[in-house]
Amino acid sequence: MREIEVTMEIEILRFRCPGLEDGGRFPLDNTGRGKDLSPEIVLENLSPQAKTLAVTLEDMSHPIKGFTHWVMWNFPARPVIPGGIPQRDRLESGVVQGMAYGIHRYAGPKPPVWSVHSYRLAVYALDCVLGLSSNARKKHFLKAAEGHILQKGSLTAKFG
């Protein structure tokens, strides 16, 4: 009997962050040199099949490839992820913030003072709730999310 591999087409998730443009610069309040607040994320075409949202923030210029600043999953699927997500591993709504540079929290861009780094903010719409421990890292999140990602979008911005 021959197995058939089923691949799921991932639709692009369009979103915007007030004050943060793709290809632009991170606002000071969303950086480690400012208030270190996670940005507000406004989703433009969220699938009605989405159950939860997840977000990652990576430093694309760091010597460690894809150095993760933030990983969050199980945010209830809604058109807006508010800015300033509390700094805890688990929130009352079921949201989990995993292990990254910002241990169980958002840690905004903060490259060495003499350099400019590029950061990628990615948002995922999933068809399920993930049962991961808050000690999971981005690689664990991505593995658990395989086959459950309905949509994904990203923007890249600089800071430094």
Short mmCIF file of C-alpha atoms in Angstrom, two decimals:
data_model
loop_
_atom_site.label_atom_id
_atom_site.label_comp_id
_atom_site.label_asym_id
_atom_site.label_seq_id
_atom_site.Cartn_x
_atom_site.Cartn_y
_atom_site.Cartn_z
CA MET A 1 0.00 0.00 0.00
CA ARG A 2 1.41 3.35 -1.05
CA GLU A 3 1.30 6.31 1.34
CA ILE A 4 0.18 9.60 -0.08
CA GLU A 5 1.75 12.71 1.37
CA VAL A 6 -0.72 15.52 1.87
CA THR A 7 0.74 18.98 1.89
CA MET A 8 -1.22 21.90 3.17
CA GLU A 9 -0.97 25.17 1.26
CA ILE A 10 -0.19 27.98 3.67
CA GLU A 11 -1.97 31.21 2.81
CA ILE A 12 -0.28 34.56 3.39
CA LEU A 13 -1.48 36.32 6.53
CA ARG A 14 -1.50 40.07 6.02
CA PHE A 15 -1.01 42.21 9.10
CA ARG A 16 0.23 45.59 10.19
CA CYS A 17 1.74 47.01 13.33
CA PRO A 18 0.96 50.69 13.99
CA GLY A 19 4.21 52.64 13.76
CA LEU A 20 6.15 49.68 12.34
CA GLU A 21 6.42 49.37 8.56
CA ASP A 22 7.85 46.43 6.62
CA GLY A 23 11.38 47.47 5.67
CA GLY A 24 11.26 50.32 8.19
CA ARG A 25 12.60 50.84 11.67
CA PHE A 26 11.30 49.55 15.02
CA PRO A 27 9.71 52.29 17.16
CA LEU A 28 11.78 52.95 20.28
CA ASP A 29 8.94 51.82 22.60
CA ASN A 30 9.11 48.33 21.02
CA THR A 31 12.85 47.94 21.66
CA GLY A 32 15.10 46.99 24.54
CA ARG A 33 16.35 50.58 24.58
CA GLY A 34 12.82 51.91 25.04
CA LYS A 35 9.84 50.51 26.95
CA ASP A 36 10.38 46.97 25.55
CA LEU A 37 6.67 46.58 24.76
CA SER A 38 5.48 44.00 22.24
CA PRO A 39 3.90 45.75 19.23
CA GLU A 40 0.18 45.75 18.50
CA ILE A 41 -0.55 43.42 15.57
CA VAL A 42 -3.64 44.07 13.42
CA LEU A 43 -4.58 41.13 11.20
CA GLU A 44 -6.18 41.96 7.86
CA ASN A 45 -7.32 38.61 6.44
CA LEU A 46 -7.53 36.15 9.33
CA SER A 47 -9.02 32.81 8.25
CA PRO A 48 -12.35 31.94 9.90
CA GLN A 49 -10.88 28.44 10.47
CA ALA A 50 -8.10 29.84 12.70
CA LYS A 51 -8.36 28.80 16.35
CA THR A 52 -5.13 30.34 17.67
CA LEU A 53 -2.34 32.72 16.71
CA ALA A 54 1.39 32.52 17.31
CA VAL A 55 4.16 35.10 16.98
CA THR A 56 7.95 34.92 16.69
CA LEU A 57 10.56 37.68 16.62
CA GLU A 58 14.02 36.82 15.30
CA ASP A 59 17.25 38.80 14.95
CA MET A 60 18.31 38.05 11.39
CA SER A 61 21.69 39.82 11.81
CA HIS A 62 22.80 38.00 14.97
CA PRO A 63 25.82 35.68 14.68
CA ILE A 64 23.52 32.84 15.84
CA LYS A 65 21.26 32.29 12.81
CA GLY A 66 17.61 33.21 13.50
CA PHE A 67 18.33 34.26 17.10
CA THR A 68 14.89 34.29 18.74
CA HIS A 69 13.75 37.25 20.83
CA TRP A 70 10.15 36.11 21.36
CA VAL A 71 7.96 33.07 20.80
CA MET A 72 4.29 33.10 21.79
CA TRP A 73 1.48 30.67 20.87
CA ASN A 74 -2.15 29.81 21.72
CA PHE A 75 -3.32 33.42 21.45
CA PRO A 76 -7.08 33.18 20.72
CA ALA A 77 -7.74 33.90 17.02
CA ARG A 78 -8.88 37.53 16.91
CA PRO A 79 -8.26 40.40 14.49
CA VAL A 80 -5.93 42.21 16.95
CA ILE A 81 -3.11 41.07 19.20
CA PRO A 82 -2.76 43.97 21.64
CA GLY A 83 0.60 45.55 22.31
CA GLY A 84 2.31 45.18 25.66
CA ILE A 85 1.67 41.46 26.24
CA PRO A 86 2.35 40.80 29.97
CA GLN A 87 5.70 39.29 30.91
CA ARG A 88 4.71 35.80 32.08
CA ASP A 89 4.99 32.28 30.75
CA ARG A 90 1.21 31.67 30.78
CA LEU A 91 -1.66 34.13 30.57
CA GLU A 92 -5.25 33.57 31.73
CA SER A 93 -6.49 33.28 28.12
CA GLY A 94 -4.27 30.22 27.49
CA VAL A 95 -1.49 32.17 25.79
CA VAL A 96 1.97 30.67 26.31
CA GLN A 97 5.27 32.53 25.96
CA GLY A 98 8.16 30.16 25.47
CA MET A 99 11.90 30.21 25.95
CA ALA A 100 13.80 32.79 23.92
CA TYR A 101 16.14 35.70 24.57
CA GLY A 102 13.11 37.17 26.29
CA ILE A 103 12.56 34.29 28.69
CA HIS A 104 8.75 33.88 28.76
CA ARG A 105 8.30 37.41 27.44
CA TYR A 106 8.82 39.78 24.56
CA ALA A 107 12.40 41.09 24.35
CA GLY A 108 12.58 43.83 21.76
CA PRO A 109 15.47 44.64 19.44
CA LYS A 110 18.63 45.68 21.26
CA PRO A 111 21.71 45.17 19.08
CA PRO A 112 25.16 46.34 20.20
CA VAL A 113 25.24 50.16 20.23
CA TRP A 114 27.56 50.35 17.23
CA SER A 115 25.49 48.20 14.87
CA VAL A 116 22.13 47.98 13.08
CA HIS A 117 20.34 44.63 13.04
CA SER A 118 17.45 43.35 10.96
CA TYR A 119 14.53 41.67 12.75
CA ARG A 120 11.71 39.48 11.40
CA LEU A 121 8.31 39.49 13.11
CA ALA A 122 6.23 36.50 11.98
CA VAL A 123 2.57 35.79 12.76
CA TYR A 124 0.97 32.36 12.33
CA ALA A 125 -2.72 31.39 12.25
CA LEU A 126 -3.22 27.80 13.46
CA ASP A 127 -6.15 25.40 13.31
CA CYS A 128 -5.54 24.12 16.86
CA VAL A 129 -4.35 24.79 20.39
CA LEU A 130 -0.80 23.54 20.98
CA GLY A 131 -0.04 21.50 24.11
CA LEU A 132 3.56 22.68 24.49
CA SER A 133 5.32 23.44 27.77
CA SER A 134 6.31 27.05 28.36
CA ASN A 135 9.90 25.76 28.33
CA ALA A 136 9.55 25.07 24.57
CA ARG A 137 11.67 27.07 22.16
CA LYS A 138 10.91 28.32 18.63
CA LYS A 139 12.10 25.05 17.08
CA HIS A 140 9.68 23.07 19.30
CA PHE A 141 6.84 25.43 18.41
CA LEU A 142 7.54 25.07 14.67
CA LYS A 143 7.69 21.27 14.93
CA ALA A 144 4.40 21.11 16.89
CA ALA A 145 2.76 23.56 14.44
CA GLU A 146 3.64 21.49 11.35
CA GLY A 147 0.46 20.65 9.47
CA HIS A 148 -1.56 23.12 11.56
CA ILE A 149 -0.44 26.43 10.03
CA LEU A 150 -3.27 27.89 7.98
CA GLN A 151 -1.64 31.25 7.36
CA LYS A 152 1.72 32.92 7.93
CA GLY A 153 2.90 36.47 7.42
CA SER A 154 6.03 38.40 8.32
CA LEU A 155 7.58 41.81 8.22
CA THR A 156 11.18 42.82 8.56
CA ALA A 157 12.44 45.99 10.23
CA LYS A 158 15.74 47.33 11.50
CA PHE A 159 16.96 48.79 14.74
CA GLY A 160 20.26 50.17 15.95
#
